[in-house]
Amino acid sequence: MRHLLAATALASFASIGSAAPPALSQAQHDAAHAMFEHVIDTPTVIGRHRTPEMAQFVADQFKAAGFPAEDIHVLPYHTESATTGGDDTAALIVRWRAAGTPKAKPIMLMGHMDVVEAKPEDWSATDPFKMVEKDGYYYGRGTTDMKDGIVAITQAMINLKAAGFKPQRDIVVLFTGDEETNGIGARNGATQWLDLLGHPEFGLNADGGGMSFNTDGGPAGATMQTAEKTYAGYTLTVRNRGGHSSKPRKDNAIYSLAHALDKIEAYRFAPTLNETTRAYFAGREKLEKGPLGDAMRKWLANPKDGEAADFIEASESEVGLTRTRCVPTRLFGGHADNALPQLATAMINCRIFPGVDPNAIKAELERVVEDPEVVVSRNDDYVASLASPLRPDVTAAYTRAVQTLHPGMPVFPEMSTGASDARPFRVAGVPVYGVNGGWTVTPIDNRAHGKDERLPVKSLYDNVVHWELMLRDLAGK
Amino acid sequence: MKPFLALLLTAAVSTSALAATDPRTVPTQLPQAWQTKTRDVFKQAIEIPTVHHRGQMHKMATLLANQFRAAGIPDADIHFMPYESLPGDQTEAVIIRWRSPNATKKPMLILGHMDVVEAKREDWKFDPFVFREEGGYFLGRGTSDMKNGDVATTMAAVKLMSEGFKPDRDIIFFYSGDEETKGQGATLASTKWRNLTDAEFGLNADGGCGAYDRQFRPIGCAVATSEKTFQTYFFTTHNPGGHSSRPRPDNAIYDLADALEKLRTHRFQPMMNETSRGYFEERARQEGNSQLGQAIRRWLANPNDGQAADAIEANPLEVGLTRTRCVATMLKAGHADNALPQSATATVNCRIFPGVQPKDVQAELQAMAGPKVEVTPDPNFSGMLSPASPLRPDVLAAVTAAIQRFHGPGMRVYPAMSTGASDGSFFRAQGIPVYDVDGSWGISPDDERAHGLDERLPVRAMYDDVLHWEMVIKALAGPGGATQASVPAQPSAPPERG
């Protein structure tokens, strides 16, 4: 039933877009469709060794369109960690040089070619690695996260070049091959490949932003991702002398750990607003008429109103947006059912508000737990992620592109609670903005990482036009 | 400082000097040559990591069997019995029959287990499977639970054979390979292998009976004649899970932690039976007017005095003796660092007071934990209620003579309920009474490290245990039997002095 509703609704969304002027030629449409089908059918999951093939395929599209071979680099690299396994993957860098002397430092266009694992037996009807078009949707792993962005950027650049567009500054593409796992490609991009990338002034990430419609066809807003929380893992460790379980001791590693977890359950980090989330809530409150909107308005008026922030945080749609959040995700303890535990550990996964040092969170957890028996340690050496300042030029270009295709669509910045390739660039001083132009129907199309991932067919072609508009705006003058 | 035991001071003046002496510094009476042999076998035994699923049991069984074989037991009387314990754990028991040339009594069974609880190098100060001798102790996994008993019973038999001793009844040695996990070996031995093991009674070498307190006063030798029922339960919570960047209000780990907080403070109803009453009467004598002694006397006078029972239970020496106890021993939850847990499980190990049904304990735990937690029994091991074994005067006399030979009359022998579970319960349940009579000992509670870290045994406790078993065997399977053993036996060799 929901599919039927979506299909019906899709026709009305299309009409929003049809009022907008630019459109693809039939040849451009067919080329984008063919490219999308090819990349969806290439299972770029970690461990399957197929990402280098996709990188070469996309490189070949640029070459065929006349981009010089010396500015196209397929860069193989290895990605690996204990939890994800390893793979020989690849990144793609393409540099479209400015005509004449560049007026500014390059603009970087970002995306990732890898996808999250998908198993045919888990999907309802279609093979996740065989693109299927039905009911107005493209089905397949990566249709929304985020091979649509890869194809949209690539086809937009090909179209612009064919149309004789001359960029006034370099446009440089970085497509990585392990965003969903270890992020080595982005780390390399922010360090050893920075020369190849021409030290960009800022990045535009297709793995962020985008817009959605409600199931009744009303616009739910377009977001521009300007910040993301810092991912950091911690371990709580309790050691004990242990002993025979027939003679329980007063102290017990598992009980001490459980007690610490109860304290963490009850604890709330201090609510915080930054430029991005303030603008986000300012946009959201206009769409929320009920108690949630009231709480947003109260918090915006008085950032010290912790009750309002707590109310917002408790809403399913806003979880994680008002503060740092930490949650236990794994437990291990003991070594035999008939022995008192000598060791008990809990993995605490934190998503830290941008700009807050993960070491400060460690100290805060120690204060919360308040038990010298419970040792808090860090699992990684991630540094604080930073919010990117809201640039008027990017905000204006994104808003124009969005509203050209979808008049009346509100635009607001967003802080992502997840981690993406943007982090190492933001830390290295290159601001990054998630400004993709794809759209979906919420919540029925929110299937990234899940089963039956799908993209409205029209979204793919709108997204090509969206990137053309953005690049003409930001690199054309 | 606690008052010294009035009873011991007045009743046994000669004991007071011994009681004040660090028992670890008293030289062993085992002759040097037998010390060397015993140490060699003990070292080999400790260094075979007989943890479940490691496939080492045949090696251990062979080590013991080889001692008997070298002493003259024919291969026909040595039976290696491979079997499966936990799923995938191929283990083994060994049964050795020392035949009497002219048996006049039913056979006697001596039992022990060869397996040990898991021990991890990173948790210990040293490698648990490398034998060490340090500061008057042997250290390593199994030094007190219970490769010491395996070696003491084996070496006692070997020594007796070398001296020409002929038992007047068959003595069957049974060493199992999964006492610490499933008890399948004892289950089989008490039923399917009964033709090889049938006996009038059993003597279990699992766990030394003797102990000293930190002031080196003898606490006594507790001969276990009954034991609590062992049953493990799982506390499980479920949750839809999700992405960890968006925590849900409910969380499987938090639900489990709440239940564990309740378990930490939950106390079962105090209970007393005939065995534990006998035990506490003896302990009250030892403790005199100490706070513990007073609490014991109050409880003996009024079994409904829950406060007195709680005070007793809180004492490290008496933990587990006044009631059913359950404790969390293991935890496992979650499937990825960045995903909310879909399930969380705690292993809760219970030692149930004799006579209480495991299903009633399950119901009490479920009511305590609440509806968010599912309480289920471990399907791999269903606890079996076992009757207390009637005290045999011959066994009691033999053990008393042996234990007091090494520790003086201050080390009184009395019946006890074991809080641990051993292979003995399976034999008791099948009609063979079993008595835990190993002669090793330690300083309580410092040396109580069975299943725990840095497990150890006083060196002297190992060596004297060989002589202890020699005396017990001679008393119960020697000419004259119980009557002769009721007279304090002489050690087979003069005490060695340094």
PDB file of N, CA and C in Angstrom, chain A residues 265-325:
ATOM      1  N   GLU A 265      23.432   5.679  31.990  1.00  0.00           N
ATOM      2  CA  GLU A 265      22.059   5.722  31.473  1.00  0.00           C
ATOM      3  C   GLU A 265      21.347   6.988  31.945  1.00  0.00           C
ATOM      4  N   ALA A 266      21.589   7.354  33.204  1.00  0.00           N
ATOM      5  CA  ALA A 266      20.872   8.491  33.780  1.00  0.00           C
ATOM      6  C   ALA A 266      21.496   9.831  33.376  1.00  0.00           C
ATOM      7  N   TYR A 267      22.732   9.790  32.886  1.00  0.00           N
ATOM      8  CA  TYR A 267      23.444  11.045  32.653  1.00  0.00           C
ATOM      9  C   TYR A 267      23.083  11.667  31.302  1.00  0.00           C
ATOM     10  N   ARG A 268      22.982  12.999  31.282  1.00  0.00           N
ATOM     11  CA  ARG A 268      22.795  13.734  30.028  1.00  0.00           C
ATOM     12  C   ARG A 268      23.872  14.798  29.921  1.00  0.00           C
ATOM     13  N   PHE A 269      24.558  14.819  28.783  1.00  0.00           N
ATOM     14  CA  PHE A 269      25.542  15.862  28.556  1.00  0.00           C
ATOM     15  C   PHE A 269      24.807  17.199  28.398  1.00  0.00           C
ATOM     16  N   ALA A 270      25.566  18.273  28.617  1.00  0.00           N
ATOM     17  CA  ALA A 270      24.948  19.608  28.566  1.00  0.00           C
ATOM     18  C   ALA A 270      24.487  19.906  27.139  1.00  0.00           C
ATOM     19  N   PRO A 271      23.262  20.411  26.978  1.00  0.00           N
ATOM     20  CA  PRO A 271      22.782  20.773  25.640  1.00  0.00           C
ATOM     21  C   PRO A 271      23.622  21.918  25.062  1.00  0.00           C
ATOM     22  N   THR A 272      23.864  21.888  23.770  1.00  0.00           N
ATOM     23  CA  THR A 272      24.698  22.898  23.117  1.00  0.00           C
ATOM     24  C   THR A 272      24.103  23.266  21.767  1.00  0.00           C
ATOM     25  N   LEU A 273      24.174  24.538  21.436  1.00  0.00           N
ATOM     26  CA  LEU A 273      23.816  25.008  20.098  1.00  0.00           C
ATOM     27  C   LEU A 273      25.067  25.537  19.435  1.00  0.00           C
ATOM     28  N   ASN A 274      25.228  25.287  18.142  1.00  0.00           N
ATOM     29  CA  ASN A 274      26.249  26.012  17.395  1.00  0.00           C
ATOM     30  C   ASN A 274      25.576  26.667  16.183  1.00  0.00           C
ATOM     31  N   GLU A 275      26.374  27.304  15.359  1.00  0.00           N
ATOM     32  CA  GLU A 275      25.807  28.062  14.230  1.00  0.00           C
ATOM     33  C   GLU A 275      24.935  27.157  13.359  1.00  0.00           C
ATOM     34  N   THR A 276      25.452  25.953  13.092  1.00  0.00           N
ATOM     35  CA  THR A 276      24.725  25.035  12.219  1.00  0.00           C
ATOM     36  C   THR A 276      23.406  24.590  12.837  1.00  0.00           C
ATOM     37  N   THR A 277      23.472  24.143  14.099  1.00  0.00           N
ATOM     38  CA  THR A 277      22.249  23.593  14.681  1.00  0.00           C
ATOM     39  C   THR A 277      21.243  24.711  14.979  1.00  0.00           C
ATOM     40  N   ARG A 278      21.768  25.888  15.264  1.00  0.00           N
ATOM     41  CA  ARG A 278      20.844  27.018  15.462  1.00  0.00           C
ATOM     42  C   ARG A 278      20.069  27.271  14.164  1.00  0.00           C
ATOM     43  N   ALA A 279      20.780  27.297  13.062  1.00  0.00           N
ATOM     44  CA  ALA A 279      20.108  27.531  11.771  1.00  0.00           C
ATOM     45  C   ALA A 279      19.188  26.360  11.422  1.00  0.00           C
ATOM     46  N   TYR A 280      19.646  25.152  11.791  1.00  0.00           N
ATOM     47  CA  TYR A 280      18.825  23.967  11.516  1.00  0.00           C
ATOM     48  C   TYR A 280      17.502  24.050  12.280  1.00  0.00           C
ATOM     49  N   PHE A 281      17.598  24.328  13.595  1.00  0.00           N
ATOM     50  CA  PHE A 281      16.364  24.378  14.391  1.00  0.00           C
ATOM     51  C   PHE A 281      15.497  25.571  13.996  1.00  0.00           C
ATOM     52  N   ALA A 282      16.172  26.651  13.558  1.00  0.00           N
ATOM     53  CA  ALA A 282      15.405  27.806  13.085  1.00  0.00           C
ATOM     54  C   ALA A 282      14.594  27.420  11.845  1.00  0.00           C
ATOM     55  N   GLY A 283      15.165  26.547  11.006  1.00  0.00           N
ATOM     56  CA  GLY A 283      14.428  26.060   9.838  1.00  0.00           C
ATOM     57  C   GLY A 283      13.369  25.045  10.229  1.00  0.00           C
ATOM     58  N   ARG A 284      13.731  24.146  11.150  1.00  0.00           N
ATOM     59  CA  ARG A 284      12.829  23.066  11.538  1.00  0.00           C
ATOM     60  C   ARG A 284      11.592  23.598  12.252  1.00  0.00           C
ATOM     61  N   GLU A 285      11.786  24.609  13.119  1.00  0.00           N
ATOM     62  CA  GLU A 285      10.642  25.053  13.927  1.00  0.00           C
ATOM     63  C   GLU A 285       9.524  25.601  13.041  1.00  0.00           C
ATOM     64  N   LYS A 286       9.905  26.121  11.854  1.00  0.00           N
ATOM     65  CA  LYS A 286       8.875  26.661  10.944  1.00  0.00           C
ATOM     66  C   LYS A 286       7.988  25.541  10.424  1.00  0.00           C
ATOM     67  N   LEU A 287       8.553  24.327  10.361  1.00  0.00           N
ATOM     68  CA  LEU A 287       7.784  23.192   9.836  1.00  0.00           C
ATOM     69  C   LEU A 287       7.056  22.441  10.942  1.00  0.00           C
ATOM     70  N   GLU A 288       7.409  22.733  12.209  1.00  0.00           N
ATOM     71  CA  GLU A 288       6.827  21.997  13.337  1.00  0.00           C
ATOM     72  C   GLU A 288       5.878  22.898  14.104  1.00  0.00           C
ATOM     73  N   LYS A 289       4.583  22.609  13.999  1.00  0.00           N
ATOM     74  CA  LYS A 289       3.604  23.480  14.649  1.00  0.00           C
ATOM     75  C   LYS A 289       3.335  23.052  16.087  1.00  0.00           C
ATOM     76  N   GLY A 290       3.527  21.781  16.422  1.00  0.00           N
ATOM     77  CA  GLY A 290       3.111  21.234  17.716  1.00  0.00           C
ATOM     78  C   GLY A 290       4.112  21.479  18.837  1.00  0.00           C
ATOM     79  N   PRO A 291       4.063  20.631  19.879  1.00  0.00           N
ATOM     80  CA  PRO A 291       4.926  20.787  21.060  1.00  0.00           C
ATOM     81  C   PRO A 291       6.414  20.741  20.714  1.00  0.00           C
ATOM     82  N   LEU A 292       6.768  19.926  19.697  1.00  0.00           N
ATOM     83  CA  LEU A 292       8.181  19.858  19.310  1.00  0.00           C
ATOM     84  C   LEU A 292       8.644  21.219  18.788  1.00  0.00           C
ATOM     85  N   GLY A 293       7.823  21.838  17.961  1.00  0.00           N
ATOM     86  CA  GLY A 293       8.154  23.161  17.444  1.00  0.00           C
ATOM     87  C   GLY A 293       8.222  24.184  18.574  1.00  0.00           C
ATOM     88  N   ASP A 294       7.300  24.056  19.538  1.00  0.00           N
ATOM     89  CA  ASP A 294       7.324  24.979  20.686  1.00  0.00           C
ATOM     90  C   ASP A 294       8.646  24.864  21.438  1.00  0.00           C
ATOM     91  N   ALA A 295       9.070  23.613  21.660  1.00  0.00           N
ATOM     92  CA  ALA A 295      10.335  23.394  22.384  1.00  0.00           C
ATOM     93  C   ALA A 295      11.495  23.995  21.606  1.00  0.00           C
ATOM     94  N   MET A 296      11.482  23.838  20.294  1.00  0.00           N
ATOM     95  CA  MET A 296      12.554  24.425  19.477  1.00  0.00           C
ATOM     96  C   MET A 296      12.558  25.946  19.600  1.00  0.00           C
ATOM     97  N   ARG A 297      11.384  26.514  19.540  1.00  0.00           N
ATOM     98  CA  ARG A 297      11.301  27.983  19.651  1.00  0.00           C
ATOM     99  C   ARG A 297      11.785  28.448  21.025  1.00  0.00           C
ATOM    100  N   LYS A 298      11.398  27.697  22.062  1.00  0.00           N
ATOM    101  CA  LYS A 298      11.832  28.076  23.414  1.00  0.00           C
ATOM    102  C   LYS A 298      13.352  27.979  23.555  1.00  0.00           C
ATOM    103  N   TRP A 299      13.909  26.895  22.985  1.00  0.00           N
ATOM    104  CA  TRP A 299      15.356  26.695  23.141  1.00  0.00           C
ATOM    105  C   TRP A 299      16.131  27.751  22.362  1.00  0.00           C
ATOM    106  N   LEU A 300      15.631  28.062  21.157  1.00  0.00           N
ATOM    107  CA  LEU A 300      16.309  29.093  20.357  1.00  0.00           C
ATOM    108  C   LEU A 300      16.261  30.442  21.071  1.00  0.00           C
ATOM    109  N   ALA A 301      15.135  30.708  21.727  1.00  0.00           N
ATOM    110  CA  ALA A 301      15.010  31.977  22.446  1.00  0.00           C
ATOM    111  C   ALA A 301      15.895  31.991  23.683  1.00  0.00           C
ATOM    112  N   ASN A 302      16.041  30.833  24.311  1.00  0.00           N
ATOM    113  CA  ASN A 302      16.855  30.763  25.529  1.00  0.00           C
ATOM    114  C   ASN A 302      17.686  29.472  25.532  1.00  0.00           C
ATOM    115  N   PRO A 303      18.933  29.566  25.055  1.00  0.00           N
ATOM    116  CA  PRO A 303      19.774  28.366  24.949  1.00  0.00           C
ATOM    117  C   PRO A 303      20.059  27.718  26.305  1.00  0.00           C
ATOM    118  N   LYS A 304      19.717  28.413  27.403  1.00  0.00           N
ATOM    119  CA  LYS A 304      19.934  27.809  28.715  1.00  0.00           C
ATOM    120  C   LYS A 304      18.710  26.998  29.163  1.00  0.00           C
ATOM    121  N   ASP A 305      17.667  26.981  28.331  1.00  0.00           N
ATOM    122  CA  ASP A 305      16.448  26.247  28.677  1.00  0.00           C
ATOM    123  C   ASP A 305      16.681  24.747  28.444  1.00  0.00           C
ATOM    124  N   GLY A 306      17.276  24.121  29.462  1.00  0.00           N
ATOM    125  CA  GLY A 306      17.642  22.705  29.340  1.00  0.00           C
ATOM    126  C   GLY A 306      16.437  21.805  29.147  1.00  0.00           C
ATOM    127  N   GLU A 307      15.304  22.186  29.742  1.00  0.00           N
ATOM    128  CA  GLU A 307      14.097  21.366  29.618  1.00  0.00           C
ATOM    129  C   GLU A 307      13.632  21.292  28.166  1.00  0.00           C
ATOM    130  N   ALA A 308      13.677  22.450  27.504  1.00  0.00           N
ATOM    131  CA  ALA A 308      13.281  22.488  26.091  1.00  0.00           C
ATOM    132  C   ALA A 308      14.219  21.614  25.269  1.00  0.00           C
ATOM    133  N   ALA A 309      15.527  21.711  25.554  1.00  0.00           N
ATOM    134  CA  ALA A 309      16.501  20.907  24.820  1.00  0.00           C
ATOM    135  C   ALA A 309      16.262  19.421  25.060  1.00  0.00           C
ATOM    136  N   ASP A 310      15.934  19.085  26.306  1.00  0.00           N
ATOM    137  CA  ASP A 310      15.674  17.674  26.625  1.00  0.00           C
ATOM    138  C   ASP A 310      14.452  17.171  25.866  1.00  0.00           C
ATOM    139  N   PHE A 311      13.455  18.019  25.742  1.00  0.00           N
ATOM    140  CA  PHE A 311      12.242  17.628  25.026  1.00  0.00           C
ATOM    141  C   PHE A 311      12.564  17.365  23.552  1.00  0.00           C
ATOM    142  N   ILE A 312      13.394  18.241  22.994  1.00  0.00           N
ATOM    143  CA  ILE A 312      13.782  18.076  21.585  1.00  0.00           C
ATOM    144  C   ILE A 312      14.579  16.779  21.418  1.00  0.00           C
ATOM    145  N   GLU A 313      15.533  16.565  22.318  1.00  0.00           N
ATOM    146  CA  GLU A 313      16.415  15.398  22.233  1.00  0.00           C
ATOM    147  C   GLU A 313      15.605  14.100  22.313  1.00  0.00           C
ATOM    148  N   ALA A 314      14.501  14.154  23.064  1.00  0.00           N
ATOM    149  CA  ALA A 314      13.695  12.943  23.256  1.00  0.00           C
ATOM    150  C   ALA A 314      12.850  12.622  22.028  1.00  0.00           C
ATOM    151  N   SER A 315      12.786  13.562  21.080  1.00  0.00           N
ATOM    152  CA  SER A 315      11.991  13.295  19.874  1.00  0.00           C
ATOM    153  C   SER A 315      12.771  12.374  18.937  1.00  0.00           C
ATOM    154  N   GLU A 316      12.081  11.414  18.380  1.00  0.00           N
ATOM    155  CA  GLU A 316      12.737  10.405  17.539  1.00  0.00           C
ATOM    156  C   GLU A 316      13.462  11.041  16.353  1.00  0.00           C
ATOM    157  N   SER A 317      12.898  12.153  15.842  1.00  0.00           N
ATOM    158  CA  SER A 317      13.511  12.757  14.656  1.00  0.00           C
ATOM    159  C   SER A 317      14.727  13.611  14.996  1.00  0.00           C
ATOM    160  N   GLU A 318      14.902  13.978  16.258  1.00  0.00           N
ATOM    161  CA  GLU A 318      15.972  14.924  16.614  1.00  0.00           C
ATOM    162  C   GLU A 318      17.040  14.320  17.523  1.00  0.00           C
ATOM    163  N   VAL A 319      16.965  13.023  17.767  1.00  0.00           N
ATOM    164  CA  VAL A 319      17.935  12.384  18.671  1.00  0.00           C
ATOM    165  C   VAL A 319      19.357  12.715  18.264  1.00  0.00           C
ATOM    166  N   GLY A 320      20.157  13.131  19.219  1.00  0.00           N
ATOM    167  CA  GLY A 320      21.578  13.347  18.960  1.00  0.00           C
ATOM    168  C   GLY A 320      21.917  14.731  18.471  1.00  0.00           C
ATOM    169  N   LEU A 321      20.905  15.581  18.226  1.00  0.00           N
ATOM    170  CA  LEU A 321      21.191  16.884  17.620  1.00  0.00           C
ATOM    171  C   LEU A 321      21.393  17.990  18.641  1.00  0.00           C
ATOM    172  N   THR A 322      21.088  17.731  19.904  1.00  0.00           N
ATOM    173  CA  THR A 322      21.183  18.826  20.872  1.00  0.00           C
ATOM    174  C   THR A 322      22.422  18.751  21.750  1.00  0.00           C
ATOM    175  N   ARG A 323      23.227  17.651  21.630  1.00  0.00           N
ATOM    176  CA  ARG A 323      24.339  17.484  22.581  1.00  0.00           C
ATOM    177  C   ARG A 323      25.162  16.257  22.209  1.00  0.00           C
ATOM    178  N   THR A 324      26.216  16.063  22.949  1.00  0.00           N
ATOM    179  CA  THR A 324      26.993  14.835  22.864  1.00  0.00           C
ATOM    180  C   THR A 324      26.142  13.678  23.397  1.00  0.00           C
ATOM    181  N   ARG A 325      26.196  12.557  22.735  1.00  0.00           N
ATOM    182  CA  ARG A 325      25.507  11.365  23.245  1.00  0.00           C
ATOM    183  C   ARG A 325      26.491  10.203  23.329  1.00  0.00           C
TER     184      ARG A 325
END
